[in-house]
């Protein structure tokens, strides 16, 4: 459920017309709904109520400071993957001491910074990383809290580029080798075995793989509790969202109309399936959801630059491009694209919806049928709140887009469109090229 809907024929985020935001702040602009984020967070937390639960929001999905502060206010901690993300948590007023530091390639500088700042746990992905953390913690006179990421080798049935729980990919330590990894870790003087972690993939729309993975690792987790007194089990993130019918899925009626077997994963179904498995452990349970919390809480608003009618092919050329929202180009991901001003009297037109970047991969949708839109009009990409802005780049020297947060009838620019001067502020012409 979310708070983007037509009021009359104008698409609104909560109580604000997206055209008003575009008029004031230009396009392309990401617009987030404060209320949708809060609803998603509370629903997920409620679905696992009674557990000793901590939601560590996977901030790689959307790490804008305003969004992080909102999560901190809601009571979330963070799942972070770099020294940069840790600095963002601090800058936003979040709690690093309750947050976890994941990632396969933590550098010495990042580990040192995390040890100095204090994190809840390092999610360790290899034995060399463990050795490095131990050594650096020793140098700083600290004990590093760690959890080893175990790879349960479960097929998440999701896009090949975002599946992580299969043994052939680079993440974690295979379940078979995990006992030995913990035994080795127990010998390091400067680490504390605090937990265990897993994550099987992203954009899962069925609960089955989550259940399978938890069941598979449960005996091992119990063993770790007995042997080392570990205190937490992080079950990772991965809950999927609706992309295809994104706008309609804002309403409860859309979900209610779905027969049980066809209903995409809900937090309630996730909680109902996992709670009975996790409760008997008597451990603190960490969740690391990213996409579920912010995905449907954001749209990317863009303006039509040109309507190009070709022979047998039409193109809507937007002012947003693959640099602003890379998911379609990178994963062939589907994003629903809707007009900000709906006009039911207009004909529908099939067109390729593309950006201005100079490569044919800069295509958001092929042969998509949309209301016939005209130059200067606005469209919105639904479900763009996760992995949208965070994956944006400056390709073609296009500035990073603006971001706006809406709360009820209020809205505020939370990240200004990047200024051209900033784009090459760190660059210089070397002396040997100056004549
Ligand atoms: N925990 C770990 C260890 C992860 O690697 C990830 C995501 C998450 C949590 C959060 O997963 P989520 O709840 O958001 O599914 N850029 C891709 C998604 C990459 C996900 C990477 N890991 C996309 O745009 O679809």
CSV table of C-alpha atoms and ligand atoms in Angstrom, one decimal:
chain,number,residue,atom,x,y,z
A,1,UNK,CA,0.0,0.0,0.0
A,2,UNK,CA,1.2,3.5,-0.7
A,3,UNK,CA,0.1,7.1,-0.8
A,4,UNK,CA,0.4,7.9,-4.5
A,5,UNK,CA,-2.9,8.3,-6.2
A,6,UNK,CA,-4.9,10.5,-8.6
A,7,UNK,CA,-6.9,13.2,-6.9
A,8,UNK,CA,-9.3,14.2,-9.7
A,9,UNK,CA,-6.9,13.6,-12.6
A,10,UNK,CA,-3.7,14.8,-11.0
A,11,UNK,CA,-1.3,12.3,-9.5
A,12,UNK,CA,-0.5,13.2,-5.9
A,13,UNK,CA,2.0,12.1,-3.3
A,14,UNK,CA,0.1,12.2,-0.1
A,15,UNK,CA,-1.7,15.6,-0.3
A,16,UNK,CA,0.7,17.2,-2.8
A,17,UNK,CA,0.2,17.4,-6.6
A,18,UNK,CA,3.4,16.1,-8.3
A,19,UNK,CA,3.0,18.9,-10.9
A,20,UNK,CA,3.4,21.4,-8.1
A,21,UNK,CA,6.7,19.9,-7.1
A,22,UNK,CA,7.9,19.6,-10.7
A,23,UNK,CA,6.9,23.3,-11.2
A,24,UNK,CA,8.9,24.4,-8.2
A,25,UNK,CA,11.9,22.1,-8.3
A,26,UNK,CA,12.1,21.0,-11.9
A,27,UNK,CA,12.7,17.6,-13.3
A,28,UNK,CA,13.9,14.8,-13.1
A,29,UNK,CA,13.1,14.7,-9.4
A,30,UNK,CA,12.6,11.9,-7.0
A,31,UNK,CA,9.6,12.4,-4.7
A,32,UNK,CA,9.2,10.3,-1.5
A,33,UNK,CA,6.2,9.8,0.7
A,34,UNK,CA,7.0,10.0,4.4
A,35,UNK,CA,3.8,8.4,5.3
A,36,UNK,CA,4.3,5.4,3.0
A,37,UNK,CA,7.7,4.7,4.5
A,38,UNK,CA,6.3,4.9,8.0
A,39,UNK,CA,3.4,2.6,7.1
A,40,UNK,CA,5.8,0.0,5.6
A,41,UNK,CA,8.1,0.1,8.6
A,42,UNK,CA,5.2,-0.2,11.1
A,43,UNK,CA,3.6,-3.0,9.2
A,44,UNK,CA,6.7,-5.0,9.0
A,45,UNK,CA,7.6,-4.4,12.7
A,46,UNK,CA,4.1,-5.4,13.7
A,47,UNK,CA,4.2,-8.6,11.7
A,48,UNK,CA,7.1,-9.8,13.9
A,49,UNK,CA,5.9,-8.3,17.1
A,50,UNK,CA,6.7,-10.3,20.2
A,51,UNK,CA,10.2,-11.2,18.9
A,52,UNK,CA,13.1,-9.3,20.2
A,53,UNK,CA,13.4,-7.5,16.9
A,54,UNK,CA,15.6,-4.8,15.4
A,55,UNK,CA,15.0,-3.6,11.9
A,56,UNK,CA,18.3,-2.6,10.3
A,57,UNK,CA,17.2,-0.7,7.2
A,58,UNK,CA,19.4,-1.6,4.3
A,59,UNK,CA,20.4,1.9,3.4
A,60,UNK,CA,21.9,1.1,0.1
A,61,UNK,CA,18.3,1.2,-1.2
A,62,UNK,CA,18.0,4.9,-0.4
A,63,UNK,CA,20.5,6.7,1.8
A,64,UNK,CA,19.4,10.3,1.5
A,65,UNK,CA,19.8,11.9,4.9
A,66,UNK,CA,16.2,12.9,5.3
A,67,UNK,CA,15.1,9.3,4.7
A,68,UNK,CA,17.7,8.1,7.2
A,69,UNK,CA,16.5,10.5,9.8
A,70,UNK,CA,12.9,9.4,9.2
A,71,UNK,CA,14.0,5.8,9.8
A,72,UNK,CA,16.0,6.8,12.9
A,73,UNK,CA,12.9,8.5,14.3
A,74,UNK,CA,10.8,5.4,13.6
A,75,UNK,CA,13.3,3.4,15.7
A,76,UNK,CA,15.2,1.7,13.0
A,77,UNK,CA,18.9,1.0,12.9
A,78,UNK,CA,20.9,0.5,9.7
A,79,UNK,CA,22.5,-2.1,7.6
A,80,UNK,CA,25.4,-0.3,6.0
A,81,UNK,CA,28.1,-1.4,3.5
A,82,UNK,CA,30.8,1.3,3.4
A,83,UNK,CA,32.6,3.9,5.4
A,84,UNK,CA,30.5,6.5,3.4
A,85,UNK,CA,27.3,4.9,4.5
A,86,UNK,CA,28.5,4.9,8.1
A,87,UNK,CA,29.2,8.6,7.8
A,88,UNK,CA,25.7,9.2,6.5
A,89,UNK,CA,24.2,7.4,9.5
A,90,UNK,CA,26.2,9.7,11.8
A,91,UNK,CA,25.3,12.8,9.8
A,92,UNK,CA,21.6,11.9,9.8
A,93,UNK,CA,21.5,11.4,13.6
A,94,UNK,CA,21.1,7.6,13.4
A,95,UNK,CA,22.5,5.1,15.9
A,96,UNK,CA,25.7,3.5,14.5
A,97,UNK,CA,26.0,1.4,17.7
A,98,UNK,CA,22.8,-0.4,16.8
A,99,UNK,CA,23.8,-0.8,13.1
A,100,UNK,CA,25.5,-3.6,11.3
A,101,UNK,CA,28.4,-3.3,8.8
A,102,UNK,CA,28.2,-5.7,5.9
A,103,UNK,CA,30.0,-6.2,2.6
A,104,UNK,CA,32.6,-8.5,1.1
A,105,UNK,CA,35.4,-6.0,0.7
A,106,UNK,CA,35.7,-3.8,3.8
A,107,UNK,CA,38.9,-1.8,3.6
A,108,UNK,CA,41.3,-1.3,6.5
A,109,UNK,CA,40.3,2.4,6.7
A,110,UNK,CA,36.6,1.4,6.8
A,111,UNK,CA,37.1,-1.2,9.5
A,112,UNK,CA,39.1,1.2,11.6
A,113,UNK,CA,36.5,3.9,11.3
A,114,UNK,CA,33.7,1.5,12.2
A,115,UNK,CA,35.7,0.3,15.3
A,116,UNK,CA,36.2,3.8,16.4
A,117,UNK,CA,32.6,4.8,15.8
A,118,UNK,CA,31.2,1.6,17.3
A,119,UNK,CA,28.8,-0.6,15.4
A,120,UNK,CA,26.5,-3.4,16.6
A,121,UNK,CA,28.2,-6.0,14.5
A,122,UNK,CA,30.6,-6.6,11.6
A,123,UNK,CA,29.0,-9.0,9.2
A,124,UNK,CA,32.1,-11.0,8.1
A,125,UNK,CA,32.1,-12.6,4.7
A,126,UNK,CA,35.5,-14.4,4.7
A,127,UNK,CA,38.3,-15.7,6.8
A,128,UNK,CA,40.9,-13.1,5.6
A,129,UNK,CA,38.4,-10.4,6.6
A,130,UNK,CA,38.1,-11.9,10.1
A,131,UNK,CA,41.9,-11.9,10.4
A,132,UNK,CA,42.0,-8.2,9.3
A,133,UNK,CA,39.2,-7.2,11.8
A,134,UNK,CA,41.0,-9.0,14.6
A,135,UNK,CA,44.3,-7.3,13.9
A,136,UNK,CA,42.9,-3.8,13.6
A,137,UNK,CA,40.7,-4.2,16.7
A,138,UNK,CA,43.9,-5.4,18.6
A,139,UNK,CA,45.7,-2.3,17.4
A,140,UNK,CA,42.9,0.0,18.7
A,141,UNK,CA,42.6,-2.0,22.0
A,142,UNK,CA,39.1,-3.0,21.2
A,143,UNK,CA,37.0,-6.2,20.8
A,144,UNK,CA,35.1,-6.3,17.5
A,145,UNK,CA,31.6,-7.6,17.6
A,146,UNK,CA,31.1,-10.0,14.7
A,147,UNK,CA,28.6,-12.2,13.0
A,148,UNK,CA,29.6,-14.5,10.1
A,149,UNK,CA,27.5,-14.4,7.0
A,150,UNK,CA,26.5,-17.9,6.1
A,151,UNK,CA,25.4,-18.8,2.6
A,152,UNK,CA,22.5,-21.2,2.9
A,153,UNK,CA,22.6,-22.2,-0.8
A,154,UNK,CA,18.9,-21.6,-1.4
A,155,UNK,CA,17.5,-20.5,-4.7
A,156,UNK,CA,15.7,-17.2,-4.3
A,157,UNK,CA,14.2,-17.4,-7.8
A,158,UNK,CA,15.0,-13.8,-8.5
A,159,UNK,CA,17.0,-11.9,-11.1
A,160,UNK,CA,20.5,-13.4,-11.5
A,161,UNK,CA,22.2,-10.1,-10.7
A,162,UNK,CA,20.5,-9.8,-7.3
A,163,UNK,CA,20.4,-13.4,-6.0
A,164,UNK,CA,23.0,-13.9,-3.3
A,165,UNK,CA,22.2,-17.0,-1.4
A,166,UNK,CA,23.5,-19.6,-3.9
A,167,UNK,CA,26.8,-21.2,-3.3
A,168,UNK,CA,28.2,-20.0,-6.6
A,169,UNK,CA,28.1,-16.4,-5.8
A,170,UNK,CA,30.7,-14.4,-3.8
A,171,UNK,CA,28.7,-13.8,-0.6
A,172,UNK,CA,29.2,-15.4,2.8
A,173,UNK,CA,30.7,-18.7,3.9
A,174,UNK,CA,28.9,-21.9,2.8
A,175,UNK,CA,26.9,-23.6,5.6
A,176,UNK,CA,29.1,-26.6,5.4
A,177,UNK,CA,32.2,-24.5,6.1
A,178,UNK,CA,30.6,-22.3,8.7
A,179,UNK,CA,31.2,-24.4,11.8
A,180,UNK,CA,35.0,-24.4,11.1
A,181,UNK,CA,34.8,-20.6,10.4
A,182,UNK,CA,33.3,-20.0,13.9
A,183,UNK,CA,35.8,-22.3,15.5
A,184,UNK,CA,38.6,-20.4,13.9
A,185,UNK,CA,36.9,-17.1,14.8
A,186,UNK,CA,36.7,-18.2,18.5
A,187,UNK,CA,40.4,-18.3,18.7
A,188,UNK,CA,40.9,-14.7,17.7
A,189,UNK,CA,41.6,-12.6,20.8
A,190,UNK,CA,40.1,-9.3,19.6
A,191,UNK,CA,36.7,-10.4,18.2
A,192,UNK,CA,33.5,-11.3,20.1
A,193,UNK,CA,31.2,-13.8,18.4
A,194,UNK,CA,28.0,-11.9,18.7
A,195,UNK,CA,25.7,-13.3,16.0
A,196,UNK,CA,25.1,-15.0,12.7
A,197,UNK,CA,23.8,-13.6,9.5
A,198,UNK,CA,22.3,-14.7,6.2
A,199,UNK,CA,20.7,-13.0,3.2
A,200,UNK,CA,19.4,-15.0,0.2
A,201,UNK,CA,18.6,-12.3,-2.4
A,202,UNK,CA,16.5,-9.4,-3.3
A,203,UNK,CA,13.0,-8.8,-4.7
A,204,UNK,CA,11.5,-12.1,-3.5
A,205,UNK,CA,7.8,-12.3,-4.0
A,206,UNK,CA,7.1,-15.6,-2.3
A,207,UNK,CA,7.8,-16.6,1.3
A,208,UNK,CA,9.0,-20.1,0.4
A,209,UNK,CA,12.7,-19.4,-0.1
A,210,UNK,CA,12.8,-17.4,3.2
A,211,UNK,CA,11.3,-20.3,5.1
A,212,UNK,CA,13.5,-22.8,3.4
A,213,UNK,CA,16.7,-20.9,4.2
A,214,UNK,CA,15.7,-20.3,7.8
A,215,UNK,CA,14.8,-23.9,8.3
A,216,UNK,CA,18.1,-25.0,6.8
A,217,UNK,CA,20.3,-22.9,9.1
A,218,UNK,CA,18.2,-23.2,12.3
A,219,UNK,CA,20.1,-26.2,13.7
A,220,UNK,CA,23.4,-24.5,13.1
A,221,UNK,CA,22.2,-21.3,14.8
A,222,UNK,CA,21.1,-23.2,17.8
A,223,UNK,CA,24.5,-24.9,17.9
A,224,UNK,CA,26.2,-21.5,17.8
A,225,UNK,CA,24.1,-20.2,20.7
A,226,UNK,CA,25.1,-23.2,22.8
A,227,UNK,CA,28.8,-23.2,21.8
A,228,UNK,CA,29.5,-19.5,21.8
A,229,UNK,CA,26.5,-17.7,23.4
A,230,UNK,CA,25.7,-15.7,20.3
A,231,UNK,CA,23.0,-13.2,20.9
A,232,UNK,CA,21.5,-12.4,17.5
A,233,UNK,CA,20.4,-13.9,14.2
A,234,UNK,CA,20.1,-11.6,11.2
A,235,UNK,CA,17.9,-13.1,8.5
A,236,UNK,CA,18.8,-10.4,5.9
A,237,UNK,CA,16.5,-8.5,3.7
A,238,UNK,CA,14.9,-9.3,0.3
A,239,UNK,CA,11.1,-8.8,0.7
A,240,UNK,CA,9.9,-7.9,-2.8
A,241,UNK,CA,7.5,-5.2,-3.9
A,242,UNK,CA,5.0,-4.7,-6.7
A,243,UNK,CA,6.4,-3.3,-9.9
A,244,UNK,CA,3.9,-4.3,-12.6
A,245,UNK,CA,0.7,-2.9,-11.1
A,246,UNK,CA,2.5,-0.4,-8.9
A,247,UNK,CA,0.0,2.4,-8.9
A,248,UNK,CA,-3.0,0.1,-8.3
A,249,UNK,CA,-1.3,-1.7,-5.5
A,250,UNK,CA,-1.5,1.5,-3.4
A,251,UNK,CA,-5.0,0.5,-2.5
A,252,UNK,CA,-6.0,-2.3,-0.1
A,253,UNK,CA,-8.7,-3.3,-2.5
A,254,UNK,CA,-6.1,-4.4,-5.1
A,255,UNK,CA,-4.6,-6.8,-2.5
A,256,UNK,CA,-7.9,-8.0,-1.3
A,257,UNK,CA,-9.0,-8.9,-4.8
A,258,UNK,CA,-6.0,-11.2,-5.4
A,259,UNK,CA,-6.6,-14.8,-4.8
A,260,UNK,CA,-4.3,-16.1,-2.0
A,261,UNK,CA,-1.9,-17.9,-4.3
A,262,UNK,CA,-1.4,-14.9,-6.6
A,263,UNK,CA,-0.9,-12.3,-3.9
A,264,UNK,CA,2.6,-10.9,-3.8
A,265,UNK,CA,4.4,-11.3,-0.5
A,266,UNK,CA,3.1,-9.1,2.3
A,267,UNK,CA,4.8,-8.3,5.5
A,268,UNK,CA,2.0,-10.1,7.3
A,269,UNK,CA,2.6,-13.3,5.4
A,270,UNK,CA,6.4,-13.0,5.9
A,271,UNK,CA,5.9,-12.5,9.7
A,272,UNK,CA,3.4,-15.3,10.0
A,273,UNK,CA,5.7,-17.8,8.3
A,274,UNK,CA,8.9,-16.8,10.1
A,275,UNK,CA,7.8,-16.0,13.6
A,276,UNK,CA,7.1,-19.6,14.6
A,277,UNK,CA,10.5,-20.6,13.4
A,278,UNK,CA,12.4,-17.8,15.0
A,279,UNK,CA,10.7,-17.3,18.3
A,280,UNK,CA,11.9,-20.6,19.9
A,281,UNK,CA,15.5,-19.5,19.4
A,282,UNK,CA,15.4,-16.9,22.1
A,283,UNK,CA,17.8,-14.7,20.2
A,284,UNK,CA,17.6,-11.1,19.1
A,285,UNK,CA,16.3,-11.1,15.4
A,286,UNK,CA,17.7,-8.6,12.9
A,287,UNK,CA,16.0,-7.8,9.6
A,288,UNK,CA,17.7,-6.0,6.9
A,289,UNK,CA,15.0,-4.8,4.5
A,290,UNK,CA,15.8,-2.2,2.0
A,291,UNK,CA,13.5,-2.3,-1.1
A,292,UNK,CA,10.3,-3.2,0.9
A,293,UNK,CA,10.6,-0.1,3.1
A,294,UNK,CA,11.3,2.5,0.5
A,295,UNK,CA,10.6,1.0,-3.0
A,296,UNK,CA,6.9,1.9,-3.3
A,297,UNK,CA,7.4,5.1,-1.3
A,298,UNK,CA,9.2,6.9,-4.1
A,299,UNK,CA,8.5,8.0,-7.7
A,300,UNK,CA,10.7,9.7,-10.3
A,301,UNK,CA,9.0,12.6,-12.0
A,302,UNK,CA,10.2,13.4,-15.4
A,303,UNK,CA,9.1,15.7,-18.3
A,304,UNK,CA,8.6,14.8,-21.9
A,305,UNK,CA,11.1,16.6,-24.0
A,306,UNK,CA,10.0,15.3,-27.4
A,307,UNK,CA,7.4,13.0,-28.9
A,308,UNK,CA,9.1,11.5,-32.0
A,309,UNK,CA,6.8,9.7,-34.3
A,310,UNK,CA,8.7,7.2,-36.4
A,311,UNK,CA,7.7,4.8,-39.1
A,312,UNK,CA,6.0,2.1,-37.1
A,313,UNK,CA,7.7,3.2,-33.9
A,314,UNK,CA,7.0,6.1,-31.6
A,315,UNK,CA,9.4,7.5,-29.0
A,316,UNK,CA,8.6,9.5,-25.9
A,317,UNK,CA,11.9,11.1,-25.1
A,318,UNK,CA,12.2,12.2,-21.5
A,319,UNK,CA,14.4,14.5,-19.5
A,320,UNK,CA,15.2,11.5,-17.2
A,321,UNK,CA,17.8,9.0,-18.4
A,322,UNK,CA,19.6,5.8,-17.4
A,323,UNK,CA,21.9,7.9,-15.3
A,324,UNK,CA,18.9,8.9,-13.1
A,325,UNK,CA,17.3,5.5,-12.9
A,326,UNK,CA,19.5,2.7,-14.1
A,327,UNK,CA,17.4,-0.3,-13.1
A,328,UNK,CA,15.7,-0.8,-16.5
A,329,UNK,CA,19.0,-0.6,-18.4
A,330,UNK,CA,20.9,-2.7,-15.9
A,331,UNK,CA,18.4,-5.4,-14.9
A,332,UNK,CA,15.8,-5.0,-17.6
A,333,UNK,CA,13.6,-4.0,-14.6
A,334,UNK,CA,10.1,-3.0,-15.2
A,335,UNK,CA,8.8,0.3,-13.8
A,336,UNK,CA,5.3,1.4,-14.4
A,337,UNK,CA,5.2,4.8,-16.0
A,338,UNK,CA,2.1,6.9,-15.6
A,339,UNK,CA,1.0,10.4,-16.7
A,340,UNK,CA,1.0,13.0,-13.9
A,341,UNK,CA,-2.1,14.6,-15.5
A,342,UNK,CA,-4.5,11.8,-16.5
A,343,UNK,CA,-6.7,12.5,-19.5
A,344,UNK,CA,-9.1,9.7,-20.2
A,345,UNK,CA,-10.3,11.3,-23.4
A,346,UNK,CA,-7.0,10.9,-25.1
A,347,UNK,CA,-6.0,7.9,-27.2
A,348,UNK,CA,-3.5,5.4,-25.9
A,349,UNK,CA,-0.2,5.2,-27.8
A,350,UNK,CA,2.4,2.5,-27.9
A,351,UNK,CA,5.9,4.0,-27.7
A,352,UNK,CA,9.5,3.3,-26.6
A,353,UNK,CA,10.1,5.5,-23.6
A,354,UNK,CA,13.7,6.6,-23.6
A,355,UNK,CA,16.1,9.1,-22.1
A,356,UNK,CA,18.5,11.5,-23.8
A,357,UNK,CA,21.7,9.6,-23.1
A,358,UNK,CA,23.7,8.6,-26.2
A,359,UNK,CA,23.3,4.9,-26.2
A,360,UNK,CA,20.5,2.6,-27.1
A,361,UNK,CA,20.5,1.0,-23.7
A,362,UNK,CA,19.0,4.3,-22.4
A,363,UNK,CA,15.5,2.9,-22.8
A,364,UNK,CA,13.0,2.7,-19.9
A,365,UNK,CA,10.4,0.7,-21.7
A,366,UNK,CA,9.8,-0.8,-25.1
A,367,UNK,CA,6.4,-0.6,-26.8
A,368,UNK,CA,4.8,0.6,-23.7
A,369,UNK,CA,1.2,1.7,-24.1
A,370,UNK,CA,0.6,5.0,-22.4
A,371,UNK,CA,-1.9,7.8,-22.7
A,372,UNK,CA,-0.8,10.0,-25.6
A,373,UNK,CA,1.4,12.5,-23.9
A,374,UNK,CA,2.7,15.7,-25.3
A,375,UNK,CA,5.9,17.7,-25.1
A,376,UNK,CA,6.3,19.5,-21.8
A,377,UNK,CA,3.9,17.1,-19.9
A,378,UNK,CA,5.0,15.1,-16.9
A,379,UNK,CA,5.2,11.4,-16.2
A,380,UNK,CA,6.0,9.5,-13.1
A,381,UNK,CA,8.0,6.2,-12.7
A,382,UNK,CA,6.4,4.2,-9.9
A,383,UNK,CA,8.3,2.1,-7.4
A,384,UNK,CA,11.4,4.2,-7.8
A,385,UNK,CA,12.1,4.8,-4.1
A,386,UNK,CA,14.6,1.9,-3.8
A,387,UNK,CA,17.9,1.7,-5.8
A,388,UNK,CA,16.9,4.8,-7.8
A,389,UNK,CA,18.8,7.8,-6.5
A,390,UNK,CA,21.5,5.6,-4.8
A,391,UNK,CA,22.4,4.0,-8.2
A,392,UNK,CA,22.2,7.3,-10.1
A,393,UNK,CA,25.4,8.6,-11.8
A,394,UNK,CA,26.6,11.6,-13.7
A,395,UNK,CA,27.0,9.8,-17.0
A,396,UNK,CA,26.9,12.3,-19.9
A,397,UNK,CA,27.8,15.0,-17.3
A,398,UNK,CA,24.2,15.1,-16.3
A,399,UNK,CA,23.7,16.4,-12.7
A,400,UNK,CA,22.4,14.2,-10.0
A,401,UNK,CA,18.6,14.7,-9.8
A,402,UNK,CA,16.7,16.5,-7.0
A,403,UNK,CA,14.9,14.8,-4.2
A,404,UNK,CA,11.8,15.9,-2.4
A,405,UNK,CA,10.1,14.5,0.7
A,406,UNK,CA,6.3,14.8,1.1
A,407,UNK,CA,4.5,14.6,4.4
A,408,UNK,CA,0.7,15.1,4.3
A,409,UNK,CA,0.2,18.5,2.6
A,410,UNK,CA,3.8,19.6,3.2
A,411,UNK,CA,6.8,19.0,1.1
A,412,UNK,CA,10.4,20.0,1.2
A,413,UNK,CA,13.4,19.8,-1.1
A,414,UNK,CA,15.7,17.4,0.8
A,415,UNK,CA,18.5,17.2,-1.8
A,416,UNK,CA,19.0,19.9,-4.4
A,417,UNK,CA,19.6,19.1,-8.0
A,418,UNK,CA,23.4,19.0,-8.4
A,419,UNK,CA,24.9,22.3,-9.5
A,420,UNK,CA,27.1,22.2,-12.6
A,421,UNK,CA,29.9,23.9,-10.8
A,422,UNK,CA,30.0,21.0,-8.3
A,423,UNK,CA,30.3,18.4,-11.0
A,424,UNK,CA,33.8,19.2,-11.8
A,425,UNK,CA,34.8,21.1,-8.7
A,426,UNK,CA,37.4,18.5,-7.8
A,427,UNK,CA,39.0,18.3,-11.2
A,428,UNK,CA,41.9,20.3,-12.5
A,429,UNK,CA,44.0,20.7,-15.7
A,430,UNK,CA,47.5,19.6,-14.8
A,431,UNK,CA,50.4,22.0,-15.2
A,432,UNK,CA,52.0,19.9,-18.0
A,433,UNK,CA,48.9,20.5,-20.2
A,434,UNK,CA,48.9,24.2,-19.7
A,435,UNK,CA,50.9,26.0,-22.3
B,1,LIG,N1,21.2,-7.3,3.3
B,1,LIG,C1,22.2,-7.6,2.5
B,1,LIG,C2,23.3,-8.4,3.0
B,1,LIG,C3,22.1,-7.3,1.1
B,1,LIG,O1,23.0,-7.6,0.3
B,1,LIG,C4,20.9,-6.6,0.7
B,1,LIG,C5,20.8,-6.2,-0.7
B,1,LIG,C6,19.9,-6.3,1.6
B,1,LIG,C7,20.1,-6.7,2.9
B,1,LIG,C8,18.7,-5.5,1.2
B,1,LIG,O2,17.9,-6.2,0.3
B,1,LIG,P1,16.5,-5.7,-0.1
B,1,LIG,O3,15.6,-5.9,1.1
B,1,LIG,O4,16.6,-4.3,-0.6
B,1,LIG,O5,16.1,-6.7,-1.2
B,1,LIG,N2,20.3,-2.9,-7.0
B,1,LIG,C9,19.4,-4.0,-7.0
B,1,LIG,C10,19.2,-4.6,-5.6
B,1,LIG,C11,20.5,-5.1,-5.0
B,1,LIG,C12,20.4,-5.7,-3.6
B,1,LIG,C13,21.7,-5.9,-3.0
B,1,LIG,N3,21.7,-6.4,-1.6
B,1,LIG,C14,18.1,-3.6,-7.6
B,1,LIG,O6,18.0,-2.4,-8.0
B,1,LIG,O7,17.2,-4.4,-7.8
